[in-house]
XYZ file of C-alpha atoms in Angstrom:
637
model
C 141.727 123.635 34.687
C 142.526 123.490 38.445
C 145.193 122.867 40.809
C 146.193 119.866 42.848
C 148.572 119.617 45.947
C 151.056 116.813 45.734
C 152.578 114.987 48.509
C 155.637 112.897 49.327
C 156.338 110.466 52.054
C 158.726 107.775 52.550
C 161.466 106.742 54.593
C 164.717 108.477 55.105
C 167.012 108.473 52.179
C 164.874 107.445 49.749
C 164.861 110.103 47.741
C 161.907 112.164 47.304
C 163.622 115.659 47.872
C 166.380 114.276 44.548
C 162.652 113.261 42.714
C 161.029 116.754 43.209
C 164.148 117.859 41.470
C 163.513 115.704 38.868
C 159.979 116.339 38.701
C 160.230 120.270 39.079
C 163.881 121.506 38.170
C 164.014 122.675 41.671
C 165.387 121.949 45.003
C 162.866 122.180 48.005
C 165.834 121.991 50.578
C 166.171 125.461 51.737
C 167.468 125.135 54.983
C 171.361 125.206 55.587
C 170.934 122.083 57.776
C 169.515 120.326 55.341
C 171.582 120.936 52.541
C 174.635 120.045 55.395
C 173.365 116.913 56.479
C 171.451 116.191 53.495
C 167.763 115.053 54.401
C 164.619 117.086 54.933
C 163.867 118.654 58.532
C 161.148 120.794 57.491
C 158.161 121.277 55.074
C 160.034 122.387 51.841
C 157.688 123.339 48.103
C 157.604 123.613 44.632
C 155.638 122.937 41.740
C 155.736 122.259 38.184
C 153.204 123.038 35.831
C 149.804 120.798 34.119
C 148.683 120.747 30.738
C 145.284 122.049 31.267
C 147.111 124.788 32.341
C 146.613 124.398 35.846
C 149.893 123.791 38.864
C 150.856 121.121 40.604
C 152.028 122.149 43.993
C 154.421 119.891 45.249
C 155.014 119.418 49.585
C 158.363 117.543 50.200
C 158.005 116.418 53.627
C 160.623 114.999 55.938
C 161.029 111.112 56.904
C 163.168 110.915 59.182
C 161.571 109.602 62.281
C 162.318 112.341 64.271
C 160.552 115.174 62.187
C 157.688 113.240 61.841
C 155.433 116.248 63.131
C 156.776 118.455 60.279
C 155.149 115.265 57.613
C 152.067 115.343 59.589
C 151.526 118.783 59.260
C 152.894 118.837 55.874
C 149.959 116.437 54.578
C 147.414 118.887 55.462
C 145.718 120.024 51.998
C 146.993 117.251 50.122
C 145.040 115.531 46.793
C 147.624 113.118 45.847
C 150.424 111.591 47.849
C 153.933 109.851 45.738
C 154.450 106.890 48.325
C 158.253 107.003 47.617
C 160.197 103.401 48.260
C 164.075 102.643 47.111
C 164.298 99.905 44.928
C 167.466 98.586 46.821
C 165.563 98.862 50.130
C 162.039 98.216 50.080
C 159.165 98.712 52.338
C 161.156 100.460 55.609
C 159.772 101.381 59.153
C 159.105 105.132 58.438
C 157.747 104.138 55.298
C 155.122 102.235 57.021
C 154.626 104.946 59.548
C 154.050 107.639 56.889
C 151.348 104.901 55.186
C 149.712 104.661 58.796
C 149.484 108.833 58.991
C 148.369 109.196 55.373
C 145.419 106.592 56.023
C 144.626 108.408 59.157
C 144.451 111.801 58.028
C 141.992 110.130 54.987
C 144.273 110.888 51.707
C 142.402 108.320 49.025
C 144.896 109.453 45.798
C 148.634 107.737 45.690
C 151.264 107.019 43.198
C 153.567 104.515 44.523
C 157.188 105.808 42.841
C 159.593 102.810 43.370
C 162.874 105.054 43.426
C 166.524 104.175 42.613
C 165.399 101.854 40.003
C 169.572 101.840 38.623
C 170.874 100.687 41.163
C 169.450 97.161 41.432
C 168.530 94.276 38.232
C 164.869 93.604 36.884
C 164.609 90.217 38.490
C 165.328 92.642 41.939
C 162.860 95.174 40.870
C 159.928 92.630 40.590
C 160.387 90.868 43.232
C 160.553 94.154 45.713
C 157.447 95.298 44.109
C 155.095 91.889 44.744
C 156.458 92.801 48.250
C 155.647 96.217 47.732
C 152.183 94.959 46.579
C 151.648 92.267 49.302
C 151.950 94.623 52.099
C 149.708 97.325 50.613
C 146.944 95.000 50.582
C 145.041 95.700 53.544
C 145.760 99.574 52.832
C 143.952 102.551 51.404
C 146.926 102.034 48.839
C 146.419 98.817 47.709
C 145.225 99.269 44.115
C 147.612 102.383 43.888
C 149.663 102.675 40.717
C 153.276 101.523 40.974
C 155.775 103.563 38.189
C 159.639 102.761 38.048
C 162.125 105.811 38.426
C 165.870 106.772 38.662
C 164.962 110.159 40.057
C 169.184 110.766 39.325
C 168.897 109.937 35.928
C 165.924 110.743 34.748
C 164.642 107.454 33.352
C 161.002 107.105 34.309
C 160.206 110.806 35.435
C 158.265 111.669 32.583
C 155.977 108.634 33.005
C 155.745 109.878 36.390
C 154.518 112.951 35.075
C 151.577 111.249 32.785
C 150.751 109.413 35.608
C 150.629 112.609 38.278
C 148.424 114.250 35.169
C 145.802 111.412 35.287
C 145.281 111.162 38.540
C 145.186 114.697 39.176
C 141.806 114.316 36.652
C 140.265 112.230 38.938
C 140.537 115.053 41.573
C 137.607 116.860 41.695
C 138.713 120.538 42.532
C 138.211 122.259 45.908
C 134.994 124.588 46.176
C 136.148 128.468 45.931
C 133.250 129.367 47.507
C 131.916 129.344 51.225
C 134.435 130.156 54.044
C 138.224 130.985 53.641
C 140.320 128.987 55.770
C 144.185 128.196 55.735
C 146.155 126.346 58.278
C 149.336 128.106 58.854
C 152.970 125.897 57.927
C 155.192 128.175 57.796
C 155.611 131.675 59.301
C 158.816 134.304 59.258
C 159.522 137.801 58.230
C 160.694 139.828 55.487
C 162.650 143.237 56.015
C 160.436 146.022 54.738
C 157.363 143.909 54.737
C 156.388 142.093 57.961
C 155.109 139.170 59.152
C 154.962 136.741 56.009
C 152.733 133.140 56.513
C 152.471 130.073 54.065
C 149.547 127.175 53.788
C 147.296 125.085 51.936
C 144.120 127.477 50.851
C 141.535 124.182 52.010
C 138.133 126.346 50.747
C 137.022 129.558 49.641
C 139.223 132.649 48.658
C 141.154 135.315 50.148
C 141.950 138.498 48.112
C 144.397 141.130 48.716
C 142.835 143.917 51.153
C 140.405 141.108 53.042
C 140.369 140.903 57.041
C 140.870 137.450 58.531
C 141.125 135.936 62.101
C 143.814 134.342 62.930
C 142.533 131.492 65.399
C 142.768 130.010 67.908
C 143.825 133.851 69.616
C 141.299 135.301 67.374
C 143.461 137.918 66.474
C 142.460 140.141 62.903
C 144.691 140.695 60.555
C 144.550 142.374 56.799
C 146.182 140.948 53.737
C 148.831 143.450 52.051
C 150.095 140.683 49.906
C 149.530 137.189 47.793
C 152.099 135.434 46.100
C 150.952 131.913 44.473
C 153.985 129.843 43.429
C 156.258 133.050 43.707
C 154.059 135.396 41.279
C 151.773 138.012 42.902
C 148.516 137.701 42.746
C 145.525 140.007 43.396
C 143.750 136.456 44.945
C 144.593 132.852 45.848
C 141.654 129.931 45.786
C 140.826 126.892 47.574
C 143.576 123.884 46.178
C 146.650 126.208 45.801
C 149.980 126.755 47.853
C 149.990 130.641 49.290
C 152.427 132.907 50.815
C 150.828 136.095 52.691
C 151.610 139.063 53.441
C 149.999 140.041 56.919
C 149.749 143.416 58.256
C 148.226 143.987 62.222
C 150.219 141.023 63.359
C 153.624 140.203 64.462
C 155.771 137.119 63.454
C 155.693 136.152 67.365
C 151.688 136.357 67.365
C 152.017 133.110 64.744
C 153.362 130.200 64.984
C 152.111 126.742 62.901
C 148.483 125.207 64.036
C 147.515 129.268 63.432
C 144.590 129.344 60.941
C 143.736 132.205 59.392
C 139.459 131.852 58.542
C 136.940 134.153 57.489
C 135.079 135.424 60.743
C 132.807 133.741 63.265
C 134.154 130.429 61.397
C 136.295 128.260 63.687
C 135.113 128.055 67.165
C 138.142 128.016 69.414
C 138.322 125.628 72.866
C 140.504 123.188 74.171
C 137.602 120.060 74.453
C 136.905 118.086 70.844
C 135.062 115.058 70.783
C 135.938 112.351 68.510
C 136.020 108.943 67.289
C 139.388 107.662 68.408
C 140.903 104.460 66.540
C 143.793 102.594 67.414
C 146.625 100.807 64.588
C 145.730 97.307 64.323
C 149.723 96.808 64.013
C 150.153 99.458 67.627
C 152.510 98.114 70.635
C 150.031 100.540 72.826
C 146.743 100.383 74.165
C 144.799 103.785 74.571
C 143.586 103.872 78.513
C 141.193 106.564 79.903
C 143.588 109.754 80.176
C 146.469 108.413 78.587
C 148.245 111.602 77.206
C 149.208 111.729 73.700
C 150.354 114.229 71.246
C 147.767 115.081 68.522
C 148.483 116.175 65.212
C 145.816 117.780 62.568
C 146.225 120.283 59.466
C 149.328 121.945 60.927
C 148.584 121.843 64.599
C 150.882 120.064 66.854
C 148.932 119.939 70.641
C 149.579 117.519 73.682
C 146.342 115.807 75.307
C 144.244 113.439 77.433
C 141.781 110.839 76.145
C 139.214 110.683 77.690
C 137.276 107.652 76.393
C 133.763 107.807 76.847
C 132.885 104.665 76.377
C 135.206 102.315 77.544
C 137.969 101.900 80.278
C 140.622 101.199 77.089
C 141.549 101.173 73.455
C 142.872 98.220 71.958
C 144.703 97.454 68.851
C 142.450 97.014 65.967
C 139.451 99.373 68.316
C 137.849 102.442 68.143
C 135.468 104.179 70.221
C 134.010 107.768 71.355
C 136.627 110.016 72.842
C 136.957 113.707 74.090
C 140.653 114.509 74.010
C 141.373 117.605 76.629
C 143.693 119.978 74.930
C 146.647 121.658 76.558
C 146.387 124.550 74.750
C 143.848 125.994 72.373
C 142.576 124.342 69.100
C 142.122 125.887 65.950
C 139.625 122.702 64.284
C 136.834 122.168 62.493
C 134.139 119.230 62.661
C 135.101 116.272 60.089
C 138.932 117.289 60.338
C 141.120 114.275 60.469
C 143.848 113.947 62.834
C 146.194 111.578 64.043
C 148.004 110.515 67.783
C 151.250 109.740 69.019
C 152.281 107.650 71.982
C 153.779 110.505 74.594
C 156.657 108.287 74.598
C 158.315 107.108 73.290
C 157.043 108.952 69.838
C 155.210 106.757 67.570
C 152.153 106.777 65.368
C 149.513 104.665 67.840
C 146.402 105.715 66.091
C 143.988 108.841 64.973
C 140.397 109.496 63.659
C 138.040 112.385 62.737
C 136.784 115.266 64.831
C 133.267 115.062 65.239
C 132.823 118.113 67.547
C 134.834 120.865 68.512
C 134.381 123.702 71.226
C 132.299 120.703 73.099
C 131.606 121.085 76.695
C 133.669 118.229 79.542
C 131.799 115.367 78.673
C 130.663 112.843 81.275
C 131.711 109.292 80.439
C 129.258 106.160 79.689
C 126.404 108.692 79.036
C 123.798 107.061 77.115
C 122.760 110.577 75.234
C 126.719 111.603 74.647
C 127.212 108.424 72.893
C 123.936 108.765 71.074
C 124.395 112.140 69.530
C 128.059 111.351 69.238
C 127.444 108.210 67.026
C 124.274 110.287 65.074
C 126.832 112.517 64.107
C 129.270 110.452 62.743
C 127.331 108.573 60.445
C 124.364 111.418 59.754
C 124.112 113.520 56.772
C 124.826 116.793 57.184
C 120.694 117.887 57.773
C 121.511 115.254 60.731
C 124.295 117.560 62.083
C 122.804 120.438 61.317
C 119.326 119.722 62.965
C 121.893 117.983 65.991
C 123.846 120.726 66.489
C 120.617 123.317 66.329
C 119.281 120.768 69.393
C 122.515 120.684 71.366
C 122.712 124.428 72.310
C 119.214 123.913 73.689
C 116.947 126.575 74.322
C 119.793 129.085 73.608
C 119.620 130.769 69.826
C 122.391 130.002 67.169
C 122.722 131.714 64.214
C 123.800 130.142 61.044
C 127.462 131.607 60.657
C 127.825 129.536 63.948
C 126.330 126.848 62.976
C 128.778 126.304 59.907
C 131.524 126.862 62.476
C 130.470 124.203 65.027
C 129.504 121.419 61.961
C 132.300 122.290 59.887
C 129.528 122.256 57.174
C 129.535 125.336 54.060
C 127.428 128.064 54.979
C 125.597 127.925 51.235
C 124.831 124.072 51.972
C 123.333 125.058 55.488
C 120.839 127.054 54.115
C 118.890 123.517 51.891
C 118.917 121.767 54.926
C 117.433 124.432 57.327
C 114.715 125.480 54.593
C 114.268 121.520 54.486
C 114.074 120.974 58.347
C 111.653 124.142 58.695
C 109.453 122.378 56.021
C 109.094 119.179 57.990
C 108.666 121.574 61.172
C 112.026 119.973 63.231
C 113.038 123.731 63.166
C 112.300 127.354 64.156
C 113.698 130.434 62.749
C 113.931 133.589 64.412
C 114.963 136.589 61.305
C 115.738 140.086 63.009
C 117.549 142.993 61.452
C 119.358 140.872 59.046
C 120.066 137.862 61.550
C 118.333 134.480 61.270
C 118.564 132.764 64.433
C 117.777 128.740 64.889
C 116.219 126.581 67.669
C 115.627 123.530 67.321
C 111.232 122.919 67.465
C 111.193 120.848 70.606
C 113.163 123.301 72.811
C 110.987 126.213 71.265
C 107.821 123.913 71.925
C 109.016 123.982 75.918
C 110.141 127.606 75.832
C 106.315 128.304 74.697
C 104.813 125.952 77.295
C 106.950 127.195 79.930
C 105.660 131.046 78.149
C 101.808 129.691 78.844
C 102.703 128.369 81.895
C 103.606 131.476 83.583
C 100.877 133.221 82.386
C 98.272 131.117 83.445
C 100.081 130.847 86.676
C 100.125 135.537 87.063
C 96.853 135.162 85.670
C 95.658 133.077 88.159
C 96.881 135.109 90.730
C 94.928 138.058 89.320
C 92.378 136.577 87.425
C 90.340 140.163 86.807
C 93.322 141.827 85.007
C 93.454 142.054 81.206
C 96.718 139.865 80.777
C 100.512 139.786 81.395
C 102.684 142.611 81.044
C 105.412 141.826 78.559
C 107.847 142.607 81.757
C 105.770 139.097 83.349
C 107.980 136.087 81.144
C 110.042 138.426 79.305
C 112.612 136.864 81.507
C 112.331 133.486 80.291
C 112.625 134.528 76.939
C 115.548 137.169 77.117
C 117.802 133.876 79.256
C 117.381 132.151 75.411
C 117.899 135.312 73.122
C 118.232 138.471 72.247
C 115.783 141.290 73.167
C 115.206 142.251 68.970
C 114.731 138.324 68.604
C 112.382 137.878 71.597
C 110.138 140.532 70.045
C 109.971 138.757 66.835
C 109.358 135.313 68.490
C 106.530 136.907 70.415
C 104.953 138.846 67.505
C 104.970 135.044 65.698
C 103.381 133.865 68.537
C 100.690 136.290 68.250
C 100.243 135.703 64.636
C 99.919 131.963 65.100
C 97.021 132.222 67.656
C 98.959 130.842 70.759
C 98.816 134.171 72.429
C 96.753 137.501 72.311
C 97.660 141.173 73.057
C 95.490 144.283 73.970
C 97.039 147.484 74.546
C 100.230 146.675 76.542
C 99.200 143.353 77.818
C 99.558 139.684 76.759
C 97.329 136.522 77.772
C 96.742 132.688 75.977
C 94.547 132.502 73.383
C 90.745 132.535 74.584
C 91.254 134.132 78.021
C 89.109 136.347 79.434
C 89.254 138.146 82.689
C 86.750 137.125 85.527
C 83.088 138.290 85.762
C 81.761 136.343 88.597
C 79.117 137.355 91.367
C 82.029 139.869 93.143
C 82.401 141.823 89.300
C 78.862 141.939 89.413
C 78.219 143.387 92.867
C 81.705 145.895 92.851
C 79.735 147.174 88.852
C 76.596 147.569 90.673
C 77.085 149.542 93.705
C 79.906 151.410 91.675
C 76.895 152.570 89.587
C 74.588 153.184 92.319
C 77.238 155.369 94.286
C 78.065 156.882 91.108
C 74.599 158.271 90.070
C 73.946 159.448 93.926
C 77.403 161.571 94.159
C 77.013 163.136 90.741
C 80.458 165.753 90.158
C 81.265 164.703 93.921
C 82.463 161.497 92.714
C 82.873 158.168 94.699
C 86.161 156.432 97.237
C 87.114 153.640 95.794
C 85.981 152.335 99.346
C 82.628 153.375 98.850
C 82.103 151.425 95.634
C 82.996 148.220 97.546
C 80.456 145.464 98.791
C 80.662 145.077 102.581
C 83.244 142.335 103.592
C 85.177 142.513 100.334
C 88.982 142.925 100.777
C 90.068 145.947 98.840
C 93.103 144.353 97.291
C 90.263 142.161 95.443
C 87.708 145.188 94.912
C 90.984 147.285 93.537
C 91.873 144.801 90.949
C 87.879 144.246 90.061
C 87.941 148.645 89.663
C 90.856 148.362 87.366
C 89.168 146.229 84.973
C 86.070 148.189 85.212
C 88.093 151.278 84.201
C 90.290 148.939 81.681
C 86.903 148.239 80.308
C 85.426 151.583 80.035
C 82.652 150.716 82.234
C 84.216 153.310 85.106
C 86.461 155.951 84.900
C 89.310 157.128 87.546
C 89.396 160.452 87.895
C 92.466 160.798 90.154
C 93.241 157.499 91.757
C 90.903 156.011 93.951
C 88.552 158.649 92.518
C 85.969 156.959 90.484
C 82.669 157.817 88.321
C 81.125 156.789 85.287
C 82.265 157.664 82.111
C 79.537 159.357 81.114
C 79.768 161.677 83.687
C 83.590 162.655 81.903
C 82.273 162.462 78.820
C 80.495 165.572 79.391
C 82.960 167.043 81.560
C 85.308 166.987 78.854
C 82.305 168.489 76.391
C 81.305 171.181 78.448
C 85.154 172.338 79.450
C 86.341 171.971 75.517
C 83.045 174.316 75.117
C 84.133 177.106 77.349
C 87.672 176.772 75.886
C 86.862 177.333 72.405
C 84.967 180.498 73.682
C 87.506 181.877 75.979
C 90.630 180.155 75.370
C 91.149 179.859 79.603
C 88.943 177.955 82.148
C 89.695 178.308 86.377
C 88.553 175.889 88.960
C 85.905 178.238 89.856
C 84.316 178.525 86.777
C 84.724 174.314 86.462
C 82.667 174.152 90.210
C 80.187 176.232 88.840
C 79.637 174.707 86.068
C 79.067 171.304 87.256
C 77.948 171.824 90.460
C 80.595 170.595 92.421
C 83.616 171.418 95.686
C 86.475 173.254 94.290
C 88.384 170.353 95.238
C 85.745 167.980 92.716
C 86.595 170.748 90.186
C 90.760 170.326 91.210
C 90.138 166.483 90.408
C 88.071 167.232 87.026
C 90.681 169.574 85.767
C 93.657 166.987 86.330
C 91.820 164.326 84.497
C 91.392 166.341 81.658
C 95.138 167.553 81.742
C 95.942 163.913 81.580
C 93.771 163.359 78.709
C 95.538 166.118 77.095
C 92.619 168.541 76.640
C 93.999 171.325 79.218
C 97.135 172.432 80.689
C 97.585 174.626 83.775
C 98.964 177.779 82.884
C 101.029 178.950 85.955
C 98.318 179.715 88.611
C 96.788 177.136 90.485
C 93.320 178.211 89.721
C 93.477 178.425 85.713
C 93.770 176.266 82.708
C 94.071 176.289 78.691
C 93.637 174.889 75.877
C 95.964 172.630 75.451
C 98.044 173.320 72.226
């Protein structure tokens, strides 16, 4: 069991609002105008039920040539489409208009319902349907059923039916699962109850209580209420007709082209790049910025072309285009949609979306084009892995990444496992986030990593390594701090880089011990041994001539090392010597519980200010404290 959305179209006063009727048992006019003048002006609904137990939603949609923005928008969500042509008239100009829009916007179901059957003779009704069938021929309808009616008698309806009920199993049903998403068609209030929105549910669910987005103002919004086909509902799935009850918004925050998504779904901008085809039967030619008004789902929008590979569209064409919005868009990658001369108004051509929320594009660019035409005819791992390379060395997570390809979320995850595998990809996970960059701009984003170490290294080739604080800028331009500590971490574990302590350097490095190491160790040592507790200048461990920005950076690795120790700076020893400092003080501690700076001269033989220095060394290795006068320390607790 499952629901189908039905469709009609057909010129004026052929009588698809008096064959809903006949179909349904009621009348989808509901506007006074309409019921005046007698023709359809807006998008009017009802629905009649299947025998698996499932609905048949029902769109009547205006012909008249003038409201031929409210049929565009009414085919969004459509399965099946009833082509409606009077018998006494035939094939008619908005007739062939609506067949343009429905091939267009990619319907592939129809029912051709030759209407007013009564009126004209048998020999009549076979010859208008070979026309019928001669100019469907080079159509998406041209093996389409044809069934006879009188929608005003009757005769012929209930064929109609068996027909709609076959077809409708050939449908396959729309996914319920993956993201919510429903373009807005009608909108108004009710007293006591607010701000009140109908649409085509085109995937996933929406249940009473959940917060959408209402794009492309990215407003949120809660659902108070669901009615499907006028009963309320606790949910309403992908396929079927919805009315909802909004709370957080107000009717003049809505308007039709509003889609109300799931979050972080649509990606709102006013530049979509497309490929752009032109009627072969079109009076017009598309030129480079020719405006145009664009219609898709339920958005009406005026435009520029911009073709990118041409100077001009011709009849019969099509090519790569970014049209330039006016206003925000509310789309989704592989959305069809469909243009209109500025004027006068007619149906000149349409296509699919291939990207939206794209940057201005340059025309004639050899890459544009490229990508453009890879993403058109790839698979969707080819869009996937082609979107993951367009935002470059910048992150994307994967609830963006079904928003920019207009691909599920649950049929993302095969191909990014898959493009991992084959090592195309690289995933970033952090606190419940899995960010994605595509392996070749992670490959230069690690270069450029190595790079800039070797370059501070060789600048200062006797320190350790990098401090994180030395590239963490290059990383932190392309993500997140949390990610850039995870990418690091896997850079470590795969052997590119190494870290000691609070340092970082490329695999295999190791700081300099040339002839200068040597000679700084050596005298260090000699000096060292000579002065005892009196300890040695960091300018008296130097070799004569050597600059002491080079001997400084040669004493820090010493001390880095162990091999010295720092005392206070520019104080050094060897560690030996503080070794049993720090054994003889912890001694007299554990004894006494208090040590002065006399006692600490005494005991090593030493200046009271050599004892000063001894006793802040160990207070910064934690094993004393000074306890309010100068002269006295304790054990540090």
């Amino acid at each position: 069991m499952h629901n189908v959305i039905i469709g009609t179209a057909g010129h004026i006063d052929h009588g698809k609002t008096t064959l809903i009727r006949a179909l349904t048992g009621r009348d989808t006019d509901r506007l006074e105008e309409e019921k005046k003048r007698g023709i359809t002006i807006d998008l009017g609904f009802t629905w009649f039920d299947l025998p698996d137990g499932g609905r048949a939603g029902i769109i009547d949609v205006p012909g008249h040539e003038r409201f031929i923005h409210n049929m565009a928008a009414g085919v969004a969500g459509m399965d099946l489409v009833l082509l409606v042509i009077a018998a006494d008239e035939g094939v008619m100009p908005q007739t062939r208009e609506h067949m343009d829009i429905l091939s267009l916007l990619g319907v592939e179901h129809y029912i051709i319902v030759l209407n007013k059957c009564d009126l004209v003779d048998g020999e009549w009704l076979d010859m208008v349907e070979s026309e019928i069938r001669e100019e469907m021929q080079e159509t998406a309808l041209k093996d389409a059923p044809v069934v006879r009616v009188s929608a005003s008698d009757g005769s012929g309806v209930e064929t109609l039916k068996k027909e709609i009920v076959r077809m409708a199993e050939q449908i396959s049903p729309r996914s319920g699962a993956g993201r919510a998403r429903l373009p807005v068609d009608r909108v108004f209030s009710v007293p006591g109850f607010g701000t009140v929105v109908t649409g085509t549910l085109l995937g996933g669910r929406i249940r009473k209580g959940d917060s959408l987005c209402l794009y492309p103002a990215k407003s949120w919004c809660r659902v108070r209420g669901i009615q499907v086909y006028q009963t309320e509902q606790e949910e309403c799935a992908a396929g079927q007709r919805a009315a909802l009850n909004l709370s957080g918004v107000s009717r003049e925050e809505v308007r039709r082209g509003c889609v109300l998504a799931s979050e972080d779904t649509i990606r709102s901008g006013r530049n979509i790049d497309v490929k752009l085809s032109v009627l072969k039967n079109s009076a017009r030619v598309i030129k480079n910025q020719t405006r145009l008004h664009f219609y898709s789902g339920t958005s009406e929008l005026l435009c520029r072309a911009v073709l990118l590979d041409r100077e001009e569209l011709m009849p019969g064409e099509s090519g790569y285009a970014q049209l330039r919005m006016e206003s925000d868009t509310a789309l989704c990658p592989g959305d069809r949609f469909v243009v209109r001369f500025y004027s006068p108004l007619e149906t000149i051509g349409g296509g699919v979306i291939l990207e939206t929320y794209a940057p201005r594009e340059r025309r004639f660019r050899a890459e544009v084009l490229e990508r453009l035409r890879r993403r058109e005819e790839g698979g969707e791992k080819e869009l996937v892995e082609l979107q993951i390379r367009k935002h470059g060395k910048s992150l994307i997570s994967a609830e963006e990444l079904a928003a920019e390809t207009g691909v599920e979320r649950s049929r993302i995850e095969p191909c990014v496992l898959e493009l991992q595998k084959e090592g195309r990809i690289f995933a970033i996970e952090t606190k419940g986030e899995r960010f994605l960059w595509h392996a070749d701009e992670e490959k230069e984003v690690r270069n450029a990593i190595l790079a800039e170490m070797e370059e501070y290294l060789a600048r200062y080739p006797y320190r350790r390594g990098v401090p994180a604080s030395g590239f963490r800028g290059t990383l932190l331009a392309c993500m997140k701090k949390t990610a850039a500590e995870v990418y690091v971490e896997s850079l470590i574990q795969a052997g590119v880089i190494g870290k000691q302590g609070d340092v970082y350097f490329p695999a295999g490095y190791r700081p300099r011990e040339d002839r200068d190491y040597c000679a700084v160790k050596e005298k260090l040592t000699r000096e060292a041994e000579r002065a005892g507790y009196n300890f040695v200048s960091g300018e008296r461990a130097l070799p004569e001539k050597m600059t002491e920005e080079q001997g400084g950076e040669i004493l820090r690795l010493l001390t880095e090392q162990g091999a010295a120790a720092e005392v206070v700076p520019g104080i050094y020893t060897l560690p030996e010597y503080m070794e049993r400092a720090e054994r003889e003080i912890g001694k007299k501690l554990d004894e006494t519980g208090k040590i002065t700076v006399v006692q600490v001269r005494d005991l090593f033989g030493t200046s009271r200010k050599c004892a000063k220095q001894i006793l802040d060394y160990t207070d910064r290795r934690g094993l004393t404290r000074k306890d309010g006068a100068e002269t006295e320390r304790e054990k540090n607790r």
